[in-house]
Amino acid sequence: MANVSDVIHGIVRFGTVLLMAVLALAWRAEPAAADEPSDEPTYVTFVEADQFEYRARKGNDAFGWEAQGWVGGDYDKVWFKTRGEDVVNGGATDAELQLLYSRTVSAFWDVQAGARYDVKPNPSRGYAVLGVQGLAPYFFEVDAAAFVSDEGDVSARLEAEYDLLITQRLIAKPSVEVNVALQEVEELGLGSGVTEVEAELRLRYEIVREVAPYVGVSWETKVGPTADMARRNGQDVDDVAFVAGLRAWF
């Protein structure tokens, strides 16, 4: 059985290969001349910083981000995703990075597989990822994934969000996220079952389609055995943050 070091090195090698694929596809992502029809596949790129914001909360303000992007064609893409938070007072900082191969399997859905690496003060950890991302009926954007860590821990995450047009430029965006663990992971402060639920609402104004400042509120709570572990460790179970930031894509 491979040890932890071998698994981590394997994830790093896999990530390096995928990163090289991203760079190679990006290098090829040049639009074809309109008057020169070609049978060669066309590759395009997309980057979206959905959240780049200041989070004001009681005694624990932070800068947060969530971004994703891809390079590829109609059916095959290489995705990257990142999210994280940097506490203003110099406390704990965490970041998550994902590099995924994505295959379109229907008009609105992609299947994705790849690697995730969490950078945390203690402990950092690598994961294998398998998930789906797409547009559900009634235009709900859904991102669901299962994770298996280099320690063998299994977890999952479901995210759903919706753009509610108040006017053509003013848009409310409610979102919800549910995290689940199949077993207790004491070093990560996770109990088995549903571990955390997060609900958010952001209101943005699109100066242009690509750039939109926003304000909002975020509430998250630990659930079940995870909440019990937090209480035993003297940690808060609920957290409310008021946010202000900028959303951009290109």
GROMACS .gro file of C-alpha atoms in nm:
model
  250
    1MET     CA    1   0.000   0.000   0.000
    2ALA     CA    2   0.143   0.340  -0.098
    3ASN     CA    3   0.241   0.567   0.191
    4VAL     CA    4   0.121   0.925   0.235
    5SER     CA    5   0.435   1.075   0.083
    6ASP     CA    6   0.393   0.868  -0.235
    7VAL     CA    7   0.028   0.973  -0.265
    8ILE     CA    8   0.113   1.342  -0.221
    9HIS     CA    9   0.394   1.317  -0.474
   10GLY     CA   10   0.154   1.145  -0.713
   11ILE     CA   11  -0.099   1.427  -0.675
   12VAL     CA   12   0.173   1.686  -0.733
   13ARG     CA   13   0.288   1.504  -1.048
   14PHE     CA   14  -0.072   1.477  -1.170
   15GLY     CA   15  -0.126   1.846  -1.105
   16THR     CA   16   0.191   1.932  -1.294
   17VAL     CA   17   0.074   1.734  -1.597
   18LEU     CA   18  -0.265   1.903  -1.593
   19LEU     CA   19  -0.103   2.247  -1.553
   20MET     CA   20   0.112   2.176  -1.858
   21ALA     CA   21  -0.205   2.078  -2.043
   22VAL     CA   22  -0.365   2.411  -1.944
   23LEU     CA   23  -0.065   2.605  -2.070
   24ALA     CA   24  -0.056   2.404  -2.392
   25LEU     CA   25  -0.426   2.459  -2.458
   26ALA     CA   26  -0.398   2.829  -2.369
   27TRP     CA   27  -0.112   2.863  -2.617
   28ARG     CA   28  -0.334   2.711  -2.884
   29ALA     CA   29  -0.636   2.924  -2.788
   30GLU     CA   30  -0.606   3.165  -3.078
   31PRO     CA   31  -0.924   3.253  -3.270
   32ALA     CA   32  -0.929   3.126  -3.625
   33ALA     CA   33  -0.946   3.387  -3.901
   34ALA     CA   34  -1.306   3.436  -4.016
   35ASP     CA   35  -1.214   3.396  -4.382
   36GLU     CA   36  -1.004   3.085  -4.327
   37PRO     CA   37  -1.232   2.787  -4.252
   38SER     CA   38  -1.048   2.513  -4.074
   39ASP     CA   39  -1.119   2.163  -3.947
   40GLU     CA   40  -0.889   2.224  -3.650
   41PRO     CA   41  -1.072   2.235  -3.311
   42THR     CA   42  -1.106   2.581  -3.157
   43TYR     CA   43  -0.998   2.632  -2.798
   44VAL     CA   44  -1.116   2.918  -2.583
   45THR     CA   45  -1.053   3.035  -2.228
   46PHE     CA   46  -1.276   3.166  -1.950
   47VAL     CA   47  -1.186   3.306  -1.607
   48GLU     CA   48  -1.433   3.418  -1.341
   49ALA     CA   49  -1.352   3.572  -1.001
   50ASP     CA   50  -1.696   3.521  -0.851
   51GLN     CA   51  -1.591   3.643  -0.507
   52PHE     CA   52  -1.307   3.882  -0.421
   53GLU     CA   53  -1.422   4.044  -0.102
   54TYR     CA   54  -1.374   4.179   0.247
   55ARG     CA   55  -1.560   3.979   0.513
   56ALA     CA   56  -1.652   4.173   0.826
   57ARG     CA   57  -1.739   3.952   1.120
   58LYS     CA   58  -1.718   3.981   1.495
   59GLY     CA   59  -1.347   3.994   1.587
   60ASN     CA   60  -1.234   3.795   1.285
   61ASP     CA   61  -1.237   4.004   0.967
   62ALA     CA   62  -1.085   3.845   0.657
   63PHE     CA   63  -1.021   3.875   0.286
   64GLY     CA   64  -1.186   3.598   0.087
   65TRP     CA   65  -1.187   3.476  -0.269
   66GLU     CA   66  -1.352   3.218  -0.494
   67ALA     CA   67  -1.258   3.187  -0.860
   68GLN     CA   68  -1.268   2.936  -1.142
   69GLY     CA   69  -1.186   2.912  -1.509
   70TRP     CA   70  -1.125   2.676  -1.794
   71VAL     CA   71  -0.949   2.631  -2.123
   72GLY     CA   72  -1.064   2.391  -2.393
   73GLY     CA   73  -1.320   2.315  -2.659
   74ASP     CA   74  -1.688   2.222  -2.682
   75TYR     CA   75  -1.651   1.886  -2.508
   76ASP     CA   76  -1.313   1.869  -2.334
   77LYS     CA   77  -1.183   2.130  -2.093
   78VAL     CA   78  -0.927   2.173  -1.818
   79TRP     CA   79  -1.073   2.356  -1.518
   80PHE     CA   80  -0.907   2.525  -1.225
   81LYS     CA   81  -1.090   2.630  -0.912
   82THR     CA   82  -0.967   2.811  -0.604
   83ARG     CA   83  -1.122   2.943  -0.285
   84GLY     CA   84  -0.986   3.059   0.045
   85GLU     CA   85  -0.961   3.316   0.317
   86ASP     CA   86  -0.686   3.524   0.472
   87VAL     CA   87  -0.764   3.653   0.821
   88VAL     CA   88  -0.679   4.022   0.862
   89ASN     CA   89  -0.522   3.998   1.206
   90GLY     CA   90  -0.268   3.743   1.087
   91GLY     CA   91  -0.449   3.436   1.217
   92ALA     CA   92  -0.528   3.117   1.030
   93THR     CA   93  -0.520   3.125   0.651
   94ASP     CA   94  -0.655   2.854   0.427
   95ALA     CA   95  -0.672   2.804   0.053
   96GLU     CA   96  -0.809   2.533  -0.173
   97LEU     CA   97  -0.685   2.459  -0.524
   98GLN     CA   98  -0.840   2.222  -0.778
   99LEU     CA   99  -0.722   2.117  -1.122
  100LEU     CA  100  -0.976   1.909  -1.315
  101TYR     CA  101  -1.039   1.746  -1.650
  102SER     CA  102  -1.396   1.814  -1.762
  103ARG     CA  103  -1.602   1.628  -2.023
  104THR     CA  104  -1.939   1.753  -2.149
  105VAL     CA  105  -2.189   1.469  -2.124
  106SER     CA  106  -2.511   1.657  -2.207
  107ALA     CA  107  -2.624   2.002  -2.318
  108PHE     CA  108  -2.588   2.153  -1.969
  109TRP     CA  109  -2.370   1.914  -1.768
  110ASP     CA  110  -2.002   1.830  -1.737
  111VAL     CA  111  -1.839   1.543  -1.550
  112GLN     CA  112  -1.514   1.647  -1.381
  113ALA     CA  113  -1.223   1.455  -1.231
  114GLY     CA  114  -0.884   1.563  -1.099
  115ALA     CA  115  -0.699   1.672  -0.789
  116ARG     CA  116  -0.753   1.913  -0.499
  117TYR     CA  117  -0.501   2.042  -0.252
  118ASP     CA  118  -0.588   2.227   0.070
  119VAL     CA  119  -0.328   2.464   0.212
  120LYS     CA  120  -0.395   2.506   0.583
  121PRO     CA  121  -0.182   2.578   0.889
  122ASN     CA  122  -0.240   2.223   1.011
  123PRO     CA  123  -0.283   1.992   0.833
  124SER     CA  124  -0.251   2.050   0.457
  125ARG     CA  125  -0.404   1.765   0.258
  126GLY     CA  126  -0.447   1.635  -0.099
  127TYR     CA  127  -0.763   1.487  -0.248
  128ALA     CA  128  -0.883   1.303  -0.556
  129VAL     CA  129  -1.197   1.465  -0.701
  130LEU     CA  130  -1.495   1.335  -0.898
  131GLY     CA  131  -1.792   1.560  -0.962
  132VAL     CA  132  -2.050   1.715  -1.191
  133GLN     CA  133  -2.114   2.080  -1.276
  134GLY     CA  134  -2.392   2.233  -1.478
  135LEU     CA  135  -2.725   2.405  -1.505
  136ALA     CA  136  -3.025   2.239  -1.339
  137PRO     CA  137  -3.390   2.306  -1.435
  138TYR     CA  138  -3.508   2.661  -1.355
  139PHE     CA  139  -3.150   2.785  -1.415
  140PHE     CA  140  -2.994   2.678  -1.086
  141GLU     CA  141  -2.617   2.650  -1.121
  142VAL     CA  142  -2.500   2.333  -0.946
  143ASP     CA  143  -2.152   2.212  -0.855
  144ALA     CA  144  -2.132   1.876  -0.673
  145ALA     CA  145  -1.817   1.678  -0.598
  146ALA     CA  146  -1.690   1.385  -0.392
  147PHE     CA  147  -1.340   1.387  -0.242
  148VAL     CA  148  -1.106   1.113  -0.122
  149SER     CA  149  -0.810   1.243   0.076
  150ASP     CA  150  -0.456   1.105   0.087
  151GLU     CA  151  -0.554   0.971   0.432
  152GLY     CA  152  -0.849   0.781   0.284
  153ASP     CA  153  -1.117   1.018   0.421
  154VAL     CA  154  -1.428   1.051   0.203
  155SER     CA  155  -1.631   1.372   0.188
  156ALA     CA  156  -1.862   1.556  -0.048
  157ARG     CA  157  -1.983   1.907  -0.125
  158LEU     CA  158  -2.297   2.037  -0.297
  159GLU     CA  159  -2.328   2.398  -0.408
  160ALA     CA  160  -2.629   2.562  -0.574
  161GLU     CA  161  -2.683   2.925  -0.672
  162TYR     CA  162  -2.924   3.133  -0.873
  163ASP     CA  163  -2.914   3.472  -1.047
  164LEU     CA  164  -3.231   3.670  -0.971
  165LEU     CA  165  -3.261   3.972  -1.201
  166ILE     CA  166  -3.411   4.273  -1.022
  167THR     CA  167  -3.323   4.495  -1.317
  168GLN     CA  168  -3.096   4.432  -1.617
  169ARG     CA  169  -2.797   4.549  -1.407
  170LEU     CA  170  -2.901   4.485  -1.046
  171ILE     CA  171  -2.889   4.114  -0.963
  172ALA     CA  172  -2.943   3.923  -0.639
  173LYS     CA  173  -2.759   3.594  -0.604
  174PRO     CA  174  -2.865   3.355  -0.327
  175SER     CA  175  -2.652   3.046  -0.279
  176VAL     CA  176  -2.632   2.746  -0.049
  177GLU     CA  177  -2.356   2.496   0.023
  178VAL     CA  178  -2.374   2.167   0.213
  179ASN     CA  179  -2.068   1.965   0.319
  180VAL     CA  180  -2.077   1.599   0.420
  181ALA     CA  181  -1.817   1.361   0.566
  182LEU     CA  182  -1.854   0.982   0.572
  183GLN     CA  183  -1.639   0.946   0.883
  184GLU     CA  184  -1.501   1.144   1.174
  185VAL     CA  185  -1.176   1.327   1.101
  186GLU     CA  186  -1.062   1.464   1.434
  187GLU     CA  187  -0.759   1.659   1.305
  188LEU     CA  188  -0.990   1.852   1.070
  189GLY     CA  189  -1.261   1.897   1.331
  190LEU     CA  190  -1.515   1.698   1.128
  191GLY     CA  191  -1.775   1.454   1.254
  192SER     CA  192  -1.956   1.204   1.036
  193GLY     CA  193  -2.268   1.312   0.846
  194VAL     CA  194  -2.355   1.666   0.743
  195THR     CA  195  -2.072   1.882   0.877
  196GLU     CA  196  -2.147   2.236   0.768
  197VAL     CA  197  -2.419   2.437   0.594
  198GLU     CA  198  -2.360   2.778   0.441
  199ALA     CA  199  -2.616   3.023   0.301
  200GLU     CA  200  -2.524   3.348   0.128
  201LEU     CA  201  -2.690   3.638  -0.049
  202ARG     CA  202  -2.502   3.888  -0.263
  203LEU     CA  203  -2.646   4.188  -0.445
  204ARG     CA  204  -2.435   4.309  -0.737
  205TYR     CA  205  -2.456   4.594  -0.983
  206GLU     CA  206  -2.311   4.521  -1.326
  207ILE     CA  207  -2.130   4.836  -1.441
  208VAL     CA  208  -2.059   4.632  -1.750
  209ARG     CA  209  -2.136   4.264  -1.790
  210GLU     CA  210  -1.781   4.170  -1.694
  211VAL     CA  211  -1.741   4.386  -1.382
  212ALA     CA  212  -1.979   4.414  -1.088
  213PRO     CA  213  -1.924   4.541  -0.731
  214TYR     CA  214  -2.145   4.379  -0.469
  215VAL     CA  215  -2.248   4.365  -0.105
  216GLY     CA  216  -2.396   4.074   0.082
  217VAL     CA  217  -2.424   3.859   0.388
  218SER     CA  218  -2.294   3.510   0.463
  219TRP     CA  219  -2.409   3.269   0.734
  220GLU     CA  220  -2.255   2.933   0.805
  221THR     CA  221  -2.311   2.683   1.080
  222LYS     CA  222  -2.155   2.356   1.189
  223VAL     CA  223  -2.399   2.068   1.224
  224GLY     CA  224  -2.434   1.751   1.432
  225PRO     CA  225  -2.116   1.582   1.561
  226THR     CA  226  -1.904   1.851   1.394
  227ALA     CA  227  -2.083   2.117   1.600
  228ASP     CA  228  -2.030   1.909   1.914
  229MET     CA  229  -1.655   1.886   1.842
  230ALA     CA  230  -1.639   2.264   1.788
  231ARG     CA  231  -1.810   2.330   2.121
  232ARG     CA  232  -1.570   2.096   2.303
  233ASN     CA  233  -1.276   2.285   2.146
  234GLY     CA  234  -1.420   2.621   2.248
  235GLN     CA  235  -1.498   2.724   1.889
  236ASP     CA  236  -1.802   2.909   1.759
  237VAL     CA  237  -2.063   2.697   1.582
  238ASP     CA  238  -2.228   2.978   1.385
  239ASP     CA  239  -2.062   3.255   1.188
  240VAL     CA  240  -2.216   3.560   1.021
  241ALA     CA  241  -2.018   3.791   0.793
  242PHE     CA  242  -2.112   4.102   0.600
  243VAL     CA  243  -1.925   4.115   0.270
  244ALA     CA  244  -1.832   4.373   0.009
  245GLY     CA  245  -1.633   4.295  -0.301
  246LEU     CA  246  -1.593   4.280  -0.675
  247ARG     CA  247  -1.703   4.014  -0.925
  248ALA     CA  248  -1.529   4.000  -1.263
  249TRP     CA  249  -1.494   3.763  -1.557
  250PHE     CA  250  -1.324   3.760  -1.893
   0.00000   0.00000   0.00000
